[in-house]
């Protein structure tokens, strides 16, 4: 049993749920008690140095396993090329697919480890990682094995998502139906049979998969009992979110172009809206997601880095909180909910995202006073200690 004293706890229960002058009891990797320090059980305690304690942060949308990089495309875009045009010309996602196919599993593991460790240093304790830069049976599985291995080697929970329907690989450019068939009937079931999958995603967009093609992927996922998520309405409004709602998706992600009917559909389905301000920022998008409508409807809003080599080479969830506030108008409390409670929901995780009895003891201790101290600076990390499953992965100095 471990007793922590001298902290303020952002429980995230019923909103921000602050308990001042708090103590926390942890046993067997779980929170056993949380409340006023004056009412805490007696015994030897660890001094939490007056820190603000939040749930360990959750990055619920990343593509952090990949080969190569796309700094060249960053330059091309600065010179006027647009994201969709680069993709149509065989760059974009396909450029990373070529590099990822060519990379060894060991090299992918090495480069992904650096990215993951950068995220974890900011109090992140759970990370979702997607495949989708393989687009063939072997390379999709290779990426997912790397993701699983990252989870086994780090003090973090890694959740994996199959994204074989990310774009059409060059060899199927003229035969989309055959590729969708390969995804649904071979790549996906094989990866699942190897225990590599927690969820299934697709990129529903004019430059990627149509609503009908996406539905085939969702049907295949459901047949295997896997939950679905969707990259939807990022660059245009195809109605992907409505389809995702019909399949009780955990989340719809990006959603800059989501309309009122789409908001209503995901609200009824209990689907989380995952905002990715990093991609909005890098692609210099003009249309922000419908935050006011999501709020007034009561749709849970999560935010994530979308860490990927093309649209969002963002390796910081704290910076993402800042961007969600500055670019999308979230409050710092909403941003914090977006990387804790609502991010857990977006991954279907019921054992984390709040500091309350029975939850997993994943905690971040910050040398700060309020959520604004996380969301307001850029490039400043006020972490004091990190606990993962009841053990300190970073101890107090
Ligand atoms: O979430 N939108 C599609 N997929 C990624 C981008 C992938 C890439 O450009 O490599 C995203 O933004
Ligand atoms: Fe993404």
Short mmCIF file of C-alpha atoms and ligand atoms in Angstrom, two decimals:
data_model
loop_
_atom_site.label_atom_id
_atom_site.label_comp_id
_atom_site.label_asym_id
_atom_site.label_seq_id
_atom_site.Cartn_x
_atom_site.Cartn_y
_atom_site.Cartn_z
CA UNK A 1 0.00 0.00 0.00
CA UNK A 2 1.21 3.52 -0.79
CA UNK A 3 -0.04 6.77 0.69
CA UNK A 4 0.54 10.05 -1.20
CA UNK A 5 0.07 13.33 0.62
CA UNK A 6 0.38 17.04 -0.01
CA UNK A 7 -1.28 17.35 -3.40
CA UNK A 8 -4.32 18.80 -5.13
CA UNK A 9 -6.20 16.29 -7.26
CA UNK A 10 -7.97 17.01 -10.54
CA UNK A 11 -10.20 13.94 -10.34
CA UNK A 12 -11.99 14.76 -13.64
CA UNK A 13 -15.14 13.34 -12.05
CA UNK A 14 -18.13 15.47 -13.05
CA UNK A 15 -15.90 17.91 -14.93
CA UNK A 16 -12.67 19.09 -13.37
CA UNK A 17 -13.53 17.78 -9.89
CA UNK A 18 -10.73 19.40 -7.92
CA UNK A 19 -9.93 18.17 -4.38
CA UNK A 20 -7.59 20.58 -2.60
CA UNK A 21 -5.18 19.43 0.14
CA UNK A 22 -5.75 15.86 -0.91
CA UNK A 23 -4.25 12.44 -0.32
CA UNK A 24 -4.40 9.27 -2.41
CA UNK A 25 -4.03 5.64 -1.35
CA UNK A 26 -2.77 3.18 -3.95
CA UNK A 27 -2.64 -0.59 -3.72
CA UNK A 28 -2.23 -3.35 -6.30
CA UNK A 29 -1.93 -0.81 -9.10
CA UNK A 30 -5.29 0.72 -8.27
CA UNK A 31 -6.60 3.81 -6.54
CA UNK A 32 -8.04 2.60 -3.23
CA UNK A 33 -8.91 5.92 -1.67
CA UNK A 34 -8.85 9.62 -2.61
CA UNK A 35 -10.04 12.54 -0.50
CA UNK A 36 -9.09 15.30 1.93
CA UNK A 37 -5.70 14.77 3.51
CA UNK A 38 -7.22 15.44 6.95
CA UNK A 39 -9.39 12.33 6.50
CA UNK A 40 -6.70 10.10 5.03
CA UNK A 41 -5.63 6.90 6.77
CA UNK A 42 -2.49 7.39 8.87
CA UNK A 43 0.88 5.88 8.07
CA UNK A 44 4.12 6.68 6.27
CA UNK A 45 3.46 8.83 3.21
CA UNK A 46 5.19 10.07 0.08
CA UNK A 47 5.29 13.87 -0.17
CA UNK A 48 3.75 14.88 -3.49
CA UNK A 49 5.29 18.35 -3.08
CA UNK A 50 2.05 20.27 -3.47
CA UNK A 51 1.64 19.07 -7.04
CA UNK A 52 -1.54 19.04 -9.08
CA UNK A 53 -2.36 15.38 -9.76
CA UNK A 54 -4.22 14.44 -12.94
CA UNK A 55 -4.98 11.09 -14.50
CA UNK A 56 -2.04 9.95 -16.65
CA UNK A 57 -2.56 11.60 -20.03
CA UNK A 58 -3.92 9.56 -22.93
CA UNK A 59 -2.95 10.16 -26.57
CA UNK A 60 -5.86 8.41 -28.30
CA UNK A 61 -4.80 8.90 -31.97
CA UNK A 62 -1.26 8.44 -33.29
CA UNK A 63 0.54 6.91 -36.27
CA UNK A 64 3.91 6.84 -34.52
CA UNK A 65 5.32 3.70 -36.13
CA UNK A 66 6.63 4.62 -39.58
CA UNK A 67 9.73 4.69 -41.76
CA UNK A 68 11.38 7.78 -43.28
CA UNK A 69 10.02 11.29 -42.89
CA UNK A 70 8.31 13.91 -45.04
CA UNK A 71 10.20 17.12 -44.35
CA UNK A 72 10.41 17.50 -48.15
CA UNK A 73 6.62 17.67 -48.39
CA UNK A 74 6.53 20.23 -45.60
CA UNK A 75 8.73 22.36 -47.82
CA UNK A 76 6.61 21.65 -50.91
CA UNK A 77 3.49 22.77 -49.06
CA UNK A 78 5.24 25.94 -47.94
CA UNK A 79 5.93 26.53 -51.61
CA UNK A 80 2.25 26.26 -52.46
CA UNK A 81 1.58 22.55 -53.09
CA UNK A 82 -1.46 21.20 -51.27
CA UNK A 83 -1.79 18.02 -49.18
CA UNK A 84 -4.33 16.33 -51.47
CA UNK A 85 -2.37 17.18 -54.64
CA UNK A 86 0.85 15.73 -53.17
CA UNK A 87 -1.07 12.56 -52.24
CA UNK A 88 -2.59 12.26 -55.74
CA UNK A 89 0.89 12.55 -57.26
CA UNK A 90 2.05 9.47 -55.32
CA UNK A 91 3.56 11.28 -52.34
CA UNK A 92 1.84 11.78 -49.01
CA UNK A 93 0.82 8.58 -47.25
CA UNK A 94 2.25 6.49 -50.14
CA UNK A 95 5.68 8.02 -49.66
CA UNK A 96 5.66 6.82 -46.04
CA UNK A 97 4.32 3.43 -47.17
CA UNK A 98 7.37 2.92 -49.37
CA UNK A 99 9.75 3.85 -46.53
CA UNK A 100 7.88 1.68 -44.01
CA UNK A 101 7.87 -1.36 -46.29
CA UNK A 102 11.62 -0.95 -46.78
CA UNK A 103 12.42 -0.53 -43.07
CA UNK A 104 13.39 -3.48 -40.89
CA UNK A 105 11.28 -4.30 -37.86
CA UNK A 106 14.24 -3.42 -35.62
CA UNK A 107 14.66 -0.01 -37.25
CA UNK A 108 10.95 0.76 -36.98
CA UNK A 109 11.10 -0.19 -33.30
CA UNK A 110 14.08 2.06 -32.72
CA UNK A 111 12.63 5.15 -34.38
CA UNK A 112 9.20 4.64 -32.81
CA UNK A 113 10.78 4.24 -29.36
CA UNK A 114 12.20 7.77 -29.56
CA UNK A 115 8.84 9.22 -30.51
CA UNK A 116 7.03 7.28 -27.82
CA UNK A 117 9.51 8.30 -25.13
CA UNK A 118 9.08 11.94 -26.14
CA UNK A 119 5.33 11.62 -25.59
CA UNK A 120 5.70 9.73 -22.30
CA UNK A 121 8.01 12.41 -20.85
CA UNK A 122 4.96 14.69 -20.68
CA UNK A 123 2.95 12.48 -18.35
CA UNK A 124 1.35 10.36 -21.07
CA UNK A 125 0.63 6.83 -19.83
CA UNK A 126 -1.60 5.42 -22.60
CA UNK A 127 -1.01 5.75 -26.35
CA UNK A 128 -2.99 4.47 -29.31
CA UNK A 129 -0.93 3.48 -32.38
CA UNK A 130 -2.36 2.78 -35.83
CA UNK A 131 -1.01 0.70 -38.67
CA UNK A 132 -1.71 2.03 -42.16
CA UNK A 133 1.72 2.64 -43.65
CA UNK A 134 2.07 -0.96 -44.80
CA UNK A 135 -1.01 -1.47 -46.97
CA UNK A 136 0.01 -5.06 -47.55
CA UNK A 137 -0.50 -8.05 -45.30
CA UNK A 138 3.11 -8.36 -44.13
CA UNK A 139 3.88 -4.70 -43.50
CA UNK A 140 0.62 -3.99 -41.67
CA UNK A 141 1.43 -6.90 -39.34
CA UNK A 142 5.04 -5.69 -38.99
CA UNK A 143 3.87 -2.25 -37.83
CA UNK A 144 1.42 -3.77 -35.36
CA UNK A 145 4.07 -6.11 -33.93
CA UNK A 146 6.30 -3.09 -33.37
CA UNK A 147 3.42 -1.33 -31.58
CA UNK A 148 2.80 -4.37 -29.37
CA UNK A 149 6.50 -4.62 -28.59
CA UNK A 150 6.59 -0.93 -27.60
CA UNK A 151 3.84 -1.74 -25.11
CA UNK A 152 5.75 -4.70 -23.72
CA UNK A 153 8.99 -2.72 -23.31
CA UNK A 154 7.63 0.53 -21.84
CA UNK A 155 5.84 1.72 -18.76
CA UNK A 156 2.84 2.59 -20.86
CA UNK A 157 -0.28 0.99 -22.24
CA UNK A 158 -0.27 0.77 -26.03
CA UNK A 159 -3.58 0.20 -27.81
CA UNK A 160 -3.33 -0.86 -31.44
CA UNK A 161 -5.64 0.03 -34.30
CA UNK A 162 -5.73 -1.53 -37.77
CA UNK A 163 -5.71 1.12 -40.51
CA UNK A 164 -5.23 -1.00 -43.64
CA UNK A 165 -7.87 1.28 -45.22
CA UNK A 166 -5.63 4.36 -45.02
CA UNK A 167 -5.21 4.84 -48.76
CA UNK A 168 -5.07 2.68 -51.89
CA UNK A 169 -1.55 1.37 -52.51
CA UNK A 170 -0.08 1.96 -55.98
CA UNK A 171 -0.50 -1.68 -57.00
CA UNK A 172 -4.30 -1.39 -56.47
CA UNK A 173 -4.71 2.11 -57.85
CA UNK A 174 -6.89 0.83 -60.68
CA UNK A 175 -8.64 -1.84 -58.66
CA UNK A 176 -10.08 -0.47 -55.47
CA UNK A 177 -12.55 -3.31 -54.97
CA UNK A 178 -9.75 -5.86 -54.91
CA UNK A 179 -7.84 -3.88 -52.27
CA UNK A 180 -10.91 -3.50 -50.05
CA UNK A 181 -11.38 -7.26 -50.39
CA UNK A 182 -7.75 -7.86 -49.37
CA UNK A 183 -8.16 -5.61 -46.33
CA UNK A 184 -11.45 -7.14 -45.21
CA UNK A 185 -10.80 -10.78 -45.95
CA UNK A 186 -7.07 -11.18 -45.47
CA UNK A 187 -5.03 -8.42 -43.81
CA UNK A 188 -7.57 -7.63 -41.08
CA UNK A 189 -8.55 -11.17 -40.05
CA UNK A 190 -4.89 -12.29 -40.13
CA UNK A 191 -3.71 -9.43 -37.91
CA UNK A 192 -6.61 -10.15 -35.56
CA UNK A 193 -5.81 -13.86 -35.44
CA UNK A 194 -2.27 -12.95 -34.40
CA UNK A 195 -3.62 -10.95 -31.45
CA UNK A 196 -2.37 -7.67 -32.87
CA UNK A 197 -5.59 -5.63 -32.80
CA UNK A 198 -7.71 -3.65 -30.37
CA UNK A 199 -9.77 -1.66 -32.90
CA UNK A 200 -10.24 -0.88 -36.61
CA UNK A 201 -10.06 2.52 -38.32
CA UNK A 202 -10.33 3.83 -41.90
CA UNK A 203 -9.70 7.10 -43.72
CA UNK A 204 -13.02 8.13 -45.28
CA UNK A 205 -12.22 10.92 -47.71
CA UNK A 206 -12.24 11.86 -51.39
CA UNK A 207 -8.53 10.99 -51.66
CA UNK A 208 -9.03 7.74 -49.72
CA UNK A 209 -12.04 5.46 -49.01
CA UNK A 210 -15.65 6.20 -49.93
CA UNK A 211 -18.48 5.74 -47.43
CA UNK A 212 -19.45 2.45 -49.14
CA UNK A 213 -15.88 1.11 -49.01
CA UNK A 214 -15.57 2.20 -45.39
CA UNK A 215 -18.77 0.31 -44.56
CA UNK A 216 -17.27 -2.89 -45.92
CA UNK A 217 -14.31 -2.46 -43.58
CA UNK A 218 -16.66 -1.80 -40.65
CA UNK A 219 -18.66 -4.95 -41.47
CA UNK A 220 -15.47 -7.00 -41.45
CA UNK A 221 -14.45 -5.46 -38.11
CA UNK A 222 -17.84 -6.16 -36.57
CA UNK A 223 -17.71 -9.77 -37.78
CA UNK A 224 -14.52 -10.15 -35.75
CA UNK A 225 -16.03 -8.37 -32.74
CA UNK A 226 -13.67 -5.39 -33.03
CA UNK A 227 -14.77 -1.81 -32.27
CA UNK A 228 -14.41 0.80 -35.03
CA UNK A 229 -13.20 4.40 -35.29
CA UNK A 230 -13.02 6.70 -38.31
CA UNK A 231 -10.92 9.48 -39.84
CA UNK A 232 -13.95 11.44 -41.00
CA UNK A 233 -14.85 14.81 -42.57
CA UNK A 234 -11.26 16.08 -42.42
CA UNK A 235 -11.04 17.74 -45.84
CA UNK A 236 -14.67 17.49 -46.96
CA UNK A 237 -18.06 16.26 -45.74
CA UNK A 238 -18.74 12.78 -47.13
CA UNK A 239 -21.02 11.66 -44.30
CA UNK A 240 -18.50 9.27 -42.80
CA UNK A 241 -19.42 10.26 -39.26
CA UNK A 242 -23.03 9.23 -39.81
CA UNK A 243 -21.87 5.81 -40.99
CA UNK A 244 -19.53 5.54 -38.01
CA UNK A 245 -22.46 6.31 -35.69
CA UNK A 246 -24.45 3.49 -37.30
CA UNK A 247 -21.63 1.14 -36.36
CA UNK A 248 -21.46 2.52 -32.78
CA UNK A 249 -17.94 3.80 -33.42
CA UNK A 250 -15.78 4.60 -30.40
CA UNK A 251 -14.76 7.86 -32.07
CA UNK A 252 -14.79 9.99 -35.18
CA UNK A 253 -11.54 11.89 -35.65
CA UNK A 254 -10.61 15.22 -37.34
CA UNK A 255 -14.26 16.23 -38.22
CA UNK A 256 -13.52 19.77 -39.39
CA UNK A 257 -16.37 19.46 -41.92
CA UNK A 258 -18.88 17.68 -39.66
CA UNK A 259 -22.36 19.19 -40.11
CA UNK A 260 -25.29 19.49 -37.68
CA UNK A 261 -26.78 16.14 -38.72
CA UNK A 262 -23.42 14.50 -38.15
CA UNK A 263 -23.13 16.01 -34.68
CA UNK A 264 -26.61 14.69 -33.85
CA UNK A 265 -25.74 11.23 -35.21
CA UNK A 266 -22.58 10.81 -33.15
CA UNK A 267 -24.33 12.20 -30.09
CA UNK A 268 -27.06 9.55 -30.31
CA UNK A 269 -24.46 6.83 -30.80
CA UNK A 270 -22.33 7.89 -27.82
CA UNK A 271 -19.37 8.34 -30.17
CA UNK A 272 -16.49 10.57 -29.03
CA UNK A 273 -15.37 13.52 -31.18
CA UNK A 274 -11.56 13.41 -31.41
CA UNK A 275 -10.09 16.76 -32.48
CA UNK A 276 -6.62 16.79 -34.04
CA UNK A 277 -5.43 20.40 -34.01
CA UNK A 278 -1.91 19.39 -35.09
CA UNK A 279 -3.15 18.35 -38.55
CA UNK A 280 -5.32 21.48 -38.79
CA UNK A 281 -2.29 23.59 -37.91
CA UNK A 282 0.18 21.91 -40.28
CA UNK A 283 -2.23 21.84 -43.23
CA UNK A 284 -3.21 25.44 -42.51
CA UNK A 285 -6.88 24.49 -42.67
CA UNK A 286 -9.44 27.24 -42.61
CA UNK A 287 -12.48 25.38 -41.32
CA UNK A 288 -12.38 24.51 -37.61
CA UNK A 289 -14.45 21.60 -36.22
CA UNK A 290 -17.94 22.49 -34.93
CA UNK A 291 -16.94 22.85 -31.29
CA UNK A 292 -19.96 24.94 -30.25
CA UNK A 293 -22.39 22.39 -31.69
CA UNK A 294 -20.52 19.48 -30.09
CA UNK A 295 -20.62 21.28 -26.76
CA UNK A 296 -24.27 22.22 -26.86
CA UNK A 297 -25.19 18.67 -27.87
CA UNK A 298 -23.03 17.24 -25.06
CA UNK A 299 -20.75 15.16 -27.31
CA UNK A 300 -17.58 14.17 -25.40
CA UNK A 301 -14.58 15.90 -26.99
CA UNK A 302 -11.12 14.31 -26.93
CA UNK A 303 -7.93 15.71 -28.40
CA UNK A 304 -4.85 13.87 -29.67
CA UNK A 305 -1.52 14.54 -31.36
CA UNK A 306 -2.23 12.52 -34.56
CA UNK A 307 1.57 12.06 -34.50
CA UNK A 308 2.43 11.13 -38.10
CA UNK A 309 5.11 12.11 -40.61
CA UNK A 310 2.79 13.99 -42.97
CA UNK A 311 -0.06 16.06 -41.62
CA UNK A 312 0.98 16.21 -37.96
CA UNK A 313 4.60 15.63 -36.93
CA UNK A 314 3.57 16.67 -33.42
CA UNK A 315 5.32 14.87 -30.56
CA UNK A 316 3.73 16.72 -27.68
CA UNK A 317 0.29 16.24 -26.14
CA UNK A 318 0.76 19.38 -24.03
CA UNK A 319 1.34 21.44 -27.19
CA UNK A 320 -1.75 19.80 -28.65
CA UNK A 321 -3.76 21.01 -25.64
CA UNK A 322 -2.46 24.49 -26.35
CA UNK A 323 -3.43 24.26 -30.03
CA UNK A 324 -6.91 22.98 -29.14
CA UNK A 325 -7.39 26.08 -27.00
CA UNK A 326 -5.84 28.63 -29.36
CA UNK A 327 -7.10 27.22 -32.68
CA UNK A 328 -10.43 25.61 -31.67
CA UNK A 329 -11.41 27.67 -28.64
CA UNK A 330 -11.46 24.88 -26.06
CA UNK A 331 -11.05 25.93 -22.45
CA UNK A 332 -8.03 24.50 -20.59
CA UNK A 333 -10.43 22.33 -18.57
CA UNK A 334 -11.99 20.98 -21.76
CA UNK A 335 -8.50 20.32 -23.13
CA UNK A 336 -7.61 18.39 -19.97
CA UNK A 337 -10.84 16.38 -20.18
CA UNK A 338 -9.90 15.75 -23.80
CA UNK A 339 -6.63 14.04 -22.90
CA UNK A 340 -8.01 12.12 -19.90
CA UNK A 341 -11.65 11.06 -19.44
CA UNK A 342 -12.76 11.58 -23.03
CA UNK A 343 -9.59 10.12 -24.54
CA UNK A 344 -10.14 6.98 -22.44
CA UNK A 345 -13.67 6.81 -23.84
CA UNK A 346 -12.34 7.17 -27.38
CA UNK A 347 -10.33 4.01 -26.77
CA UNK A 348 -13.13 2.17 -24.98
CA UNK A 349 -11.10 2.09 -21.76
CA UNK A 350 -13.23 2.12 -18.63
CA UNK A 351 -10.44 1.69 -16.08
CA UNK A 352 -8.70 5.05 -16.50
CA UNK A 353 -9.08 8.73 -17.28
CA UNK A 354 -10.31 9.75 -13.82
CA UNK A 355 -8.79 9.74 -10.35
CA UNK A 356 -11.31 7.74 -8.35
CA UNK A 357 -11.57 4.52 -6.37
CA UNK A 358 -11.13 1.41 -8.49
CA UNK A 359 -9.35 3.17 -11.36
CA UNK A 360 -5.92 2.12 -12.52
CA UNK A 361 -3.22 4.12 -10.74
CA UNK A 362 -1.89 5.95 -13.82
CA UNK A 363 -1.15 9.42 -12.52
CA UNK A 364 0.71 12.55 -13.61
CA UNK A 365 2.02 14.91 -10.93
CA UNK A 366 2.54 18.49 -12.13
CA UNK A 367 4.33 21.40 -10.49
CA UNK A 368 1.42 23.68 -11.36
CA UNK A 369 -1.80 25.06 -9.91
CA UNK A 370 -4.46 24.93 -12.60
CA UNK A 371 -5.25 23.31 -16.00
CA UNK A 372 -4.33 26.58 -17.69
CA UNK A 373 -0.74 25.98 -16.58
CA UNK A 374 -0.72 22.92 -18.90
CA UNK A 375 -2.50 24.48 -21.87
CA UNK A 376 -1.09 28.01 -21.85
CA UNK A 377 2.67 27.62 -22.35
CA UNK A 378 4.17 26.09 -25.49
CA UNK A 379 7.30 23.95 -25.19
CA UNK A 380 7.34 23.90 -21.40
CA UNK A 381 6.93 20.67 -19.44
CA UNK A 382 6.03 21.09 -15.75
CA UNK A 383 5.95 17.34 -14.97
CA UNK A 384 7.16 16.45 -11.46
CA UNK A 385 6.50 12.69 -11.33
CA UNK A 386 4.69 9.97 -13.28
CA UNK A 387 3.01 6.84 -11.95
CA UNK A 388 2.11 3.94 -14.17
CA UNK A 389 -0.07 1.15 -12.78
CA UNK A 390 0.88 2.03 -9.19
CA UNK A 391 4.65 2.32 -9.81
CA UNK A 392 6.63 5.51 -10.30
CA UNK A 393 8.09 5.54 -13.81
CA UNK A 394 9.46 8.99 -12.96
CA UNK A 395 10.01 9.69 -9.26
CA UNK A 396 9.87 13.07 -7.51
CA UNK A 397 13.23 14.82 -7.47
O1 LIG B 1 -4.63 11.46 -39.48
N1 LIG B 1 -5.91 11.66 -42.42
C1 LIG B 1 -5.28 10.64 -42.70
N2 LIG B 1 -4.24 10.14 -42.06
C2 LIG B 1 -3.29 10.86 -41.29
C3 LIG B 1 -2.27 11.48 -42.14
C4 LIG B 1 -1.35 10.53 -42.63
C5 LIG B 1 -0.23 11.09 -43.44
O2 LIG B 1 -0.32 12.17 -44.06
O3 LIG B 1 0.76 10.36 -43.47
C6 LIG B 1 -3.97 11.88 -40.41
O4 LIG B 1 -3.86 13.10 -40.58
FE1 LIG B 2 -4.69 10.18 -38.17
#
